[in-house]
PDB file of C-alpha atoms in Angstrom:
ATOM      1  CA  MET C   1    -104.319 -18.631 -37.025  1.00  0.00           C
ATOM      2  CA  THR C   2    -101.236 -19.818 -38.909  1.00  0.00           C
ATOM      3  CA  ASP C   3     -97.885 -20.836 -37.419  1.00  0.00           C
ATOM      4  CA  ASP C   4     -96.473 -17.509 -38.633  1.00  0.00           C
ATOM      5  CA  ASP C   5     -99.316 -15.641 -36.892  1.00  0.00           C
ATOM      6  CA  VAL C   6     -98.589 -17.422 -33.596  1.00  0.00           C
ATOM      7  CA  LEU C   7     -94.846 -16.739 -33.815  1.00  0.00           C
ATOM      8  CA  ALA C   8     -95.575 -13.111 -34.720  1.00  0.00           C
ATOM      9  CA  GLU C   9     -97.613 -12.774 -31.505  1.00  0.00           C
ATOM     10  CA  PHE C  10     -94.626 -14.044 -29.485  1.00  0.00           C
ATOM     11  CA  ARG C  11     -92.136 -11.852 -31.395  1.00  0.00           C
ATOM     12  CA  ASP C  12     -94.311  -8.732 -31.128  1.00  0.00           C
ATOM     13  CA  ALA C  13     -94.716  -9.286 -27.376  1.00  0.00           C
ATOM     14  CA  GLY C  14     -90.933  -9.664 -26.930  1.00  0.00           C
ATOM     15  CA  ALA C  15     -91.592 -13.232 -25.794  1.00  0.00           C
ATOM     16  CA  LEU C  16     -89.387 -15.067 -28.327  1.00  0.00           C
ATOM     17  CA  LEU C  17     -85.914 -14.864 -26.796  1.00  0.00           C
ATOM     18  CA  ASP C  18     -82.519 -15.899 -28.172  1.00  0.00           C
ATOM     19  CA  GLY C  19     -79.546 -16.812 -25.956  1.00  0.00           C
ATOM     20  CA  HIS C  20     -78.521 -19.789 -23.794  1.00  0.00           C
ATOM     21  CA  PHE C  21     -81.347 -20.931 -21.560  1.00  0.00           C
ATOM     22  CA  ILE C  22     -81.616 -23.621 -18.898  1.00  0.00           C
ATOM     23  CA  LEU C  23     -85.041 -25.217 -19.260  1.00  0.00           C
ATOM     24  CA  SER C  24     -86.981 -26.579 -16.276  1.00  0.00           C
ATOM     25  CA  SER C  25     -86.013 -30.085 -17.434  1.00  0.00           C
ATOM     26  CA  GLY C  26     -82.348 -29.097 -17.015  1.00  0.00           C
ATOM     27  CA  ARG C  27     -81.770 -29.291 -20.755  1.00  0.00           C
ATOM     28  CA  ARG C  28     -80.399 -26.282 -22.652  1.00  0.00           C
ATOM     29  CA  SER C  29     -81.811 -24.304 -25.554  1.00  0.00           C
ATOM     30  CA  ALA C  30     -80.882 -21.323 -27.715  1.00  0.00           C
ATOM     31  CA  VAL C  31     -84.550 -20.223 -27.807  1.00  0.00           C
ATOM     32  CA  TYR C  32     -86.914 -19.479 -24.944  1.00  0.00           C
ATOM     33  CA  LEU C  33     -90.592 -18.571 -25.061  1.00  0.00           C
ATOM     34  CA  GLN C  34     -91.344 -16.134 -22.218  1.00  0.00           C
ATOM     35  CA  LYS C  35     -95.094 -16.740 -22.181  1.00  0.00           C
ATOM     36  CA  MET C  36     -95.761 -14.247 -19.396  1.00  0.00           C
ATOM     37  CA  PHE C  37     -94.960 -11.470 -21.900  1.00  0.00           C
ATOM     38  CA  ILE C  38     -97.965 -12.797 -23.851  1.00  0.00           C
ATOM     39  CA  PHE C  39    -100.221 -13.137 -20.805  1.00  0.00           C
ATOM     40  CA  GLN C  40     -99.599  -9.579 -19.602  1.00  0.00           C
ATOM     41  CA  ASP C  41    -101.544  -8.423 -22.680  1.00  0.00           C
ATOM     42  CA  PRO C  42    -105.223  -9.440 -22.439  1.00  0.00           C
ATOM     43  CA  VAL C  43    -105.941  -8.662 -26.105  1.00  0.00           C
ATOM     44  CA  ARG C  44    -103.038 -10.787 -27.351  1.00  0.00           C
ATOM     45  CA  THR C  45    -103.943 -13.578 -24.918  1.00  0.00           C
ATOM     46  CA  GLU C  46    -107.543 -13.497 -26.127  1.00  0.00           C
ATOM     47  CA  ARG C  47    -106.498 -13.855 -29.789  1.00  0.00           C
ATOM     48  CA  LEU C  48    -104.311 -16.878 -29.079  1.00  0.00           C
ATOM     49  CA  CYS C  49    -106.735 -18.609 -26.708  1.00  0.00           C
ATOM     50  CA  LYS C  50    -109.727 -18.013 -28.982  1.00  0.00           C
ATOM     51  CA  ALA C  51    -107.808 -19.728 -31.794  1.00  0.00           C
ATOM     52  CA  LEU C  52    -106.868 -22.580 -29.450  1.00  0.00           C
ATOM     53  CA  ALA C  53    -110.506 -22.958 -28.351  1.00  0.00           C
ATOM     54  CA  ALA C  54    -111.547 -23.330 -32.000  1.00  0.00           C
ATOM     55  CA  LYS C  55    -108.959 -26.084 -32.512  1.00  0.00           C
ATOM     56  CA  ILE C  56    -110.099 -27.834 -29.318  1.00  0.00           C
ATOM     57  CA  GLU C  57    -113.737 -27.755 -30.422  1.00  0.00           C
ATOM     58  CA  ALA C  58    -112.800 -29.101 -33.846  1.00  0.00           C
ATOM     59  CA  ALA C  59    -110.817 -31.963 -32.265  1.00  0.00           C
ATOM     60  CA  PHE C  60    -112.999 -32.876 -29.275  1.00  0.00           C
ATOM     61  CA  GLY C  61    -116.429 -31.290 -29.663  1.00  0.00           C
ATOM     62  CA  THR C  62    -118.160 -29.800 -26.644  1.00  0.00           C
ATOM     63  CA  VAL C  63    -116.021 -29.269 -23.551  1.00  0.00           C
ATOM     64  CA  ASP C  64    -117.483 -28.792 -20.068  1.00  0.00           C
ATOM     65  CA  TYR C  65    -114.296 -28.286 -18.017  1.00  0.00           C
ATOM     66  CA  VAL C  66    -110.831 -26.972 -18.763  1.00  0.00           C
ATOM     67  CA  VAL C  67    -108.231 -28.050 -16.193  1.00  0.00           C
ATOM     68  CA  SER C  68    -104.799 -26.429 -16.114  1.00  0.00           C
ATOM     69  CA  PRO C  69    -101.645 -26.785 -14.023  1.00  0.00           C
ATOM     70  CA  ALA C  70    -100.879 -23.832 -11.757  1.00  0.00           C
ATOM     71  CA  VAL C  71     -99.332 -21.345 -12.202  1.00  0.00           C
ATOM     72  CA  GLY C  72     -98.391 -21.039 -15.877  1.00  0.00           C
ATOM     73  CA  GLY C  73    -101.491 -22.766 -17.201  1.00  0.00           C
ATOM     74  CA  ILE C  74    -104.077 -20.747 -15.272  1.00  0.00           C
ATOM     75  CA  VAL C  75    -104.304 -17.746 -17.623  1.00  0.00           C
ATOM     76  CA  PRO C  76    -104.480 -19.690 -20.914  1.00  0.00           C
ATOM     77  CA  GLY C  77    -106.763 -22.255 -19.282  1.00  0.00           C
ATOM     78  CA  TYR C  78    -109.201 -19.609 -18.103  1.00  0.00           C
ATOM     79  CA  GLU C  79    -109.180 -17.654 -21.360  1.00  0.00           C
ATOM     80  CA  THR C  80    -109.578 -20.795 -23.475  1.00  0.00           C
ATOM     81  CA  ALA C  81    -112.430 -21.999 -21.247  1.00  0.00           C
ATOM     82  CA  ARG C  82    -114.143 -18.629 -21.703  1.00  0.00           C
ATOM     83  CA  HIS C  83    -114.229 -19.145 -25.473  1.00  0.00           C
ATOM     84  CA  LEU C  84    -115.398 -22.749 -25.028  1.00  0.00           C
ATOM     85  CA  LYS C  85    -118.108 -21.597 -22.593  1.00  0.00           C
ATOM     86  CA  ALA C  86    -116.674 -24.148 -20.155  1.00  0.00           C
ATOM     87  CA  LYS C  87    -115.703 -24.059 -16.486  1.00  0.00           C
ATOM     88  CA  ALA C  88    -112.043 -23.281 -15.765  1.00  0.00           C
ATOM     89  CA  ILE C  89    -110.320 -24.981 -12.826  1.00  0.00           C
ATOM     90  CA  PHE C  90    -106.712 -25.755 -12.005  1.00  0.00           C
ATOM     91  CA  VAL C  91    -104.510 -28.145 -10.090  1.00  0.00           C
ATOM     92  CA  GLU C  92    -101.851 -27.015  -7.614  1.00  0.00           C
ATOM     93  CA  ARG C  93     -98.885 -28.764  -6.089  1.00  0.00           C
ATOM     94  CA  GLU C  94     -99.362 -30.134  -2.605  1.00  0.00           C
ATOM     95  CA  ASP C  95     -96.462 -32.134  -1.176  1.00  0.00           C
ATOM     96  CA  GLY C  96     -94.924 -32.139  -4.669  1.00  0.00           C
ATOM     97  CA  GLN C  97     -98.009 -33.598  -6.392  1.00  0.00           C
ATOM     98  CA  PHE C  98    -100.665 -31.855  -8.475  1.00  0.00           C
ATOM     99  CA  LYS C  99    -104.106 -31.972  -6.854  1.00  0.00           C
ATOM    100  CA  LEU C 100    -107.475 -30.336  -7.274  1.00  0.00           C
ATOM    101  CA  ARG C 101    -107.852 -28.005  -4.294  1.00  0.00           C
ATOM    102  CA  ARG C 102    -110.137 -25.085  -3.372  1.00  0.00           C
ATOM    103  CA  SER C 103    -113.144 -27.462  -3.453  1.00  0.00           C
ATOM    104  CA  PHE C 104    -112.722 -27.956  -7.215  1.00  0.00           C
ATOM    105  CA  SER C 105    -114.191 -31.176  -8.561  1.00  0.00           C
ATOM    106  CA  ILE C 106    -115.190 -32.646 -11.898  1.00  0.00           C
ATOM    107  CA  PRO C 107    -118.683 -34.134 -11.998  1.00  0.00           C
ATOM    108  CA  LYS C 108    -119.618 -37.457 -13.551  1.00  0.00           C
ATOM    109  CA  GLY C 109    -120.168 -37.161 -17.281  1.00  0.00           C
ATOM    110  CA  ALA C 110    -118.253 -33.868 -17.624  1.00  0.00           C
ATOM    111  CA  ARG C 111    -116.152 -33.612 -20.778  1.00  0.00           C
ATOM    112  CA  VAL C 112    -112.665 -32.406 -19.786  1.00  0.00           C
ATOM    113  CA  VAL C 113    -109.677 -30.992 -21.668  1.00  0.00           C
ATOM    114  CA  MET C 114    -106.370 -30.191 -19.973  1.00  0.00           C
ATOM    115  CA  VAL C 115    -104.984 -26.855 -21.250  1.00  0.00           C
ATOM    116  CA  GLU C 116    -101.328 -25.921 -20.807  1.00  0.00           C
ATOM    117  CA  ASP C 117     -99.286 -22.958 -21.992  1.00  0.00           C
ATOM    118  CA  ILE C 118     -96.212 -24.631 -23.516  1.00  0.00           C
ATOM    119  CA  VAL C 119     -95.392 -28.337 -23.722  1.00  0.00           C
ATOM    120  CA  THR C 120     -91.718 -29.251 -23.963  1.00  0.00           C
ATOM    121  CA  THR C 121     -91.192 -32.685 -22.385  1.00  0.00           C
ATOM    122  CA  GLY C 122     -94.837 -33.070 -21.319  1.00  0.00           C
ATOM    123  CA  LEU C 123     -93.968 -33.691 -17.657  1.00  0.00           C
ATOM    124  CA  SER C 124     -96.320 -31.066 -16.167  1.00  0.00           C
ATOM    125  CA  SER C 125     -99.081 -32.072 -18.563  1.00  0.00           C
ATOM    126  CA  ARG C 126     -98.781 -35.765 -17.655  1.00  0.00           C
ATOM    127  CA  GLU C 127     -98.774 -34.877 -13.950  1.00  0.00           C
ATOM    128  CA  CYS C 128    -101.862 -32.701 -14.408  1.00  0.00           C
ATOM    129  CA  LEU C 129    -103.680 -35.414 -16.372  1.00  0.00           C
ATOM    130  CA  ALA C 130    -102.770 -38.045 -13.764  1.00  0.00           C
ATOM    131  CA  SER C 131    -104.137 -35.842 -10.983  1.00  0.00           C
ATOM    132  CA  ILE C 132    -107.571 -35.623 -12.613  1.00  0.00           C
ATOM    133  CA  ALA C 133    -107.750 -39.198 -13.933  1.00  0.00           C
ATOM    134  CA  ASN C 134    -109.587 -40.408 -10.814  1.00  0.00           C
ATOM    135  CA  GLU C 135    -112.302 -37.757 -11.135  1.00  0.00           C
ATOM    136  CA  PRO C 136    -115.603 -39.048 -12.558  1.00  0.00           C
ATOM    137  CA  GLY C 137    -115.434 -36.847 -15.688  1.00  0.00           C
ATOM    138  CA  THR C 138    -114.119 -37.977 -19.083  1.00  0.00           C
ATOM    139  CA  ILE C 139    -110.712 -36.689 -20.213  1.00  0.00           C
ATOM    140  CA  LEU C 140    -111.021 -35.955 -23.936  1.00  0.00           C
ATOM    141  CA  GLY C 141    -107.426 -34.860 -24.451  1.00  0.00           C
ATOM    142  CA  ALA C 142    -105.006 -32.000 -23.953  1.00  0.00           C
ATOM    143  CA  ALA C 143    -104.191 -28.707 -25.638  1.00  0.00           C
ATOM    144  CA  CYS C 144    -101.475 -26.072 -25.506  1.00  0.00           C
ATOM    145  CA  LEU C 145    -100.531 -22.847 -27.188  1.00  0.00           C
ATOM    146  CA  VAL C 146     -97.085 -24.103 -28.219  1.00  0.00           C
ATOM    147  CA  ASP C 147     -95.882 -27.696 -28.544  1.00  0.00           C
ATOM    148  CA  ARG C 148     -92.095 -27.275 -28.281  1.00  0.00           C
ATOM    149  CA  SER C 149     -91.688 -31.024 -28.696  1.00  0.00           C
ATOM    150  CA  ALA C 150     -93.094 -30.815 -32.254  1.00  0.00           C
ATOM    151  CA  GLY C 151     -95.360 -33.768 -31.533  1.00  0.00           C
ATOM    152  CA  ARG C 152     -92.769 -35.907 -29.713  1.00  0.00           C
ATOM    153  CA  ALA C 153     -94.102 -35.450 -26.154  1.00  0.00           C
ATOM    154  CA  ASP C 154     -96.272 -38.423 -25.186  1.00  0.00           C
ATOM    155  CA  LEU C 155     -99.054 -37.306 -22.855  1.00  0.00           C
ATOM    156  CA  GLY C 156    -101.042 -40.521 -23.127  1.00  0.00           C
ATOM    157  CA  VAL C 157    -103.877 -38.547 -24.761  1.00  0.00           C
ATOM    158  CA  LYS C 158    -104.282 -36.571 -27.979  1.00  0.00           C
ATOM    159  CA  LEU C 159    -102.534 -33.180 -27.850  1.00  0.00           C
ATOM    160  CA  VAL C 160    -103.860 -30.219 -29.842  1.00  0.00           C
ATOM    161  CA  SER C 161    -101.643 -27.146 -30.216  1.00  0.00           C
ATOM    162  CA  LEU C 162    -101.711 -23.818 -32.006  1.00  0.00           C
ATOM    163  CA  ILE C 163     -98.203 -24.477 -33.243  1.00  0.00           C
ATOM    164  CA  GLU C 164     -95.611 -27.236 -33.168  1.00  0.00           C
ATOM    165  CA  PHE C 165     -92.372 -25.340 -32.679  1.00  0.00           C
ATOM    166  CA  ASP C 166     -89.364 -27.593 -33.157  1.00  0.00           C
ATOM    167  CA  VAL C 167     -86.541 -26.042 -31.172  1.00  0.00           C
ATOM    168  CA  PRO C 168     -83.503 -28.234 -30.466  1.00  0.00           C
ATOM    169  CA  ASP C 169     -82.503 -28.676 -26.858  1.00  0.00           C
ATOM    170  CA  TYR C 170     -79.374 -30.279 -25.479  1.00  0.00           C
ATOM    171  CA  ALA C 171     -78.018 -32.075 -22.462  1.00  0.00           C
ATOM    172  CA  PRO C 172     -75.741 -29.709 -20.479  1.00  0.00           C
ATOM    173  CA  ASP C 173     -72.702 -31.859 -21.326  1.00  0.00           C
ATOM    174  CA  ALA C 174     -73.500 -32.025 -25.060  1.00  0.00           C
ATOM    175  CA  LEU C 175     -73.809 -28.375 -26.058  1.00  0.00           C
ATOM    176  CA  PRO C 176     -72.879 -27.169 -29.534  1.00  0.00           C
ATOM    177  CA  PRO C 177     -69.834 -24.846 -29.335  1.00  0.00           C
ATOM    178  CA  GLU C 178     -71.803 -21.702 -30.235  1.00  0.00           C
ATOM    179  CA  LEU C 179     -74.217 -22.320 -27.332  1.00  0.00           C
ATOM    180  CA  ALA C 180     -71.448 -23.290 -24.886  1.00  0.00           C
ATOM    181  CA  ALA C 181     -69.782 -19.924 -25.595  1.00  0.00           C
ATOM    182  CA  ILE C 182     -72.788 -18.009 -24.181  1.00  0.00           C
ATOM    183  CA  PRO C 183     -73.458 -17.776 -20.410  1.00  0.00           C
ATOM    184  CA  ALA C 184     -76.558 -19.778 -19.429  1.00  0.00           C
ATOM    185  CA  VAL C 185     -79.561 -18.190 -17.717  1.00  0.00           C
ATOM    186  CA  LYS C 186     -82.546 -19.828 -16.015  1.00  0.00           C
ATOM    187  CA  PRO C 187     -85.668 -17.826 -16.958  1.00  0.00           C
ATOM    188  CA  GLY C 188     -89.178 -18.596 -15.777  1.00  0.00           C
ATOM    189  CA  SER C 189     -90.478 -19.445 -12.348  1.00  0.00           C
ATOM    190  CA  ARG C 190     -90.256 -23.234 -12.143  1.00  0.00           C
ATOM    191  CA  GLY C 191     -87.196 -24.851 -10.623  1.00  0.00           C
ATOM    192  CA  LEU C 192     -85.316 -27.621 -12.315  1.00  0.00           C
ATOM    193  CA  SER C 193     -87.013 -31.022 -12.436  1.00  0.00           C
ATOM    194  CA  ALA C 194     -85.584 -33.712 -10.213  1.00  0.00           C
TER     195      ALA C 194
END
């Protein structure tokens, strides 16, 4: 799947939005990827996650467990794990920290990849990876559908993505005039990072 193919999936799903958006980091952007418009379509989700699974296998070999951060990472994590023939589990926030719950665990010797939907700053991915670092499995690396950081986010492990999508973002007090002229909206479900 080429970069153009991936962007076409987002465009065709109505998930590539233009405007003035407040990202969960608090930074601002003229482009927003509304991934839930992708995930509401199982066929589209399957195409993207199957392609991601192939890239994961090429980069890391056999994977036993896919771990994703709840909530946004659950669907792509599950669907990618299905194509990898791996187990799919997820971490959830408890007292502000990601943790394995629901009796999930990673056994000794298990080969693990963290799968996320979209990486921008890498904060959620780093938190997810940190939460599973004490499990006895081996973390091979991380993967996402879209790397909005275009390779700049440091997760502490190798990151594989379907596409590196370089979209500028700005501090709220350093907006270009054309963006400042548009009212800002906060899409998505996650609140602003502290």
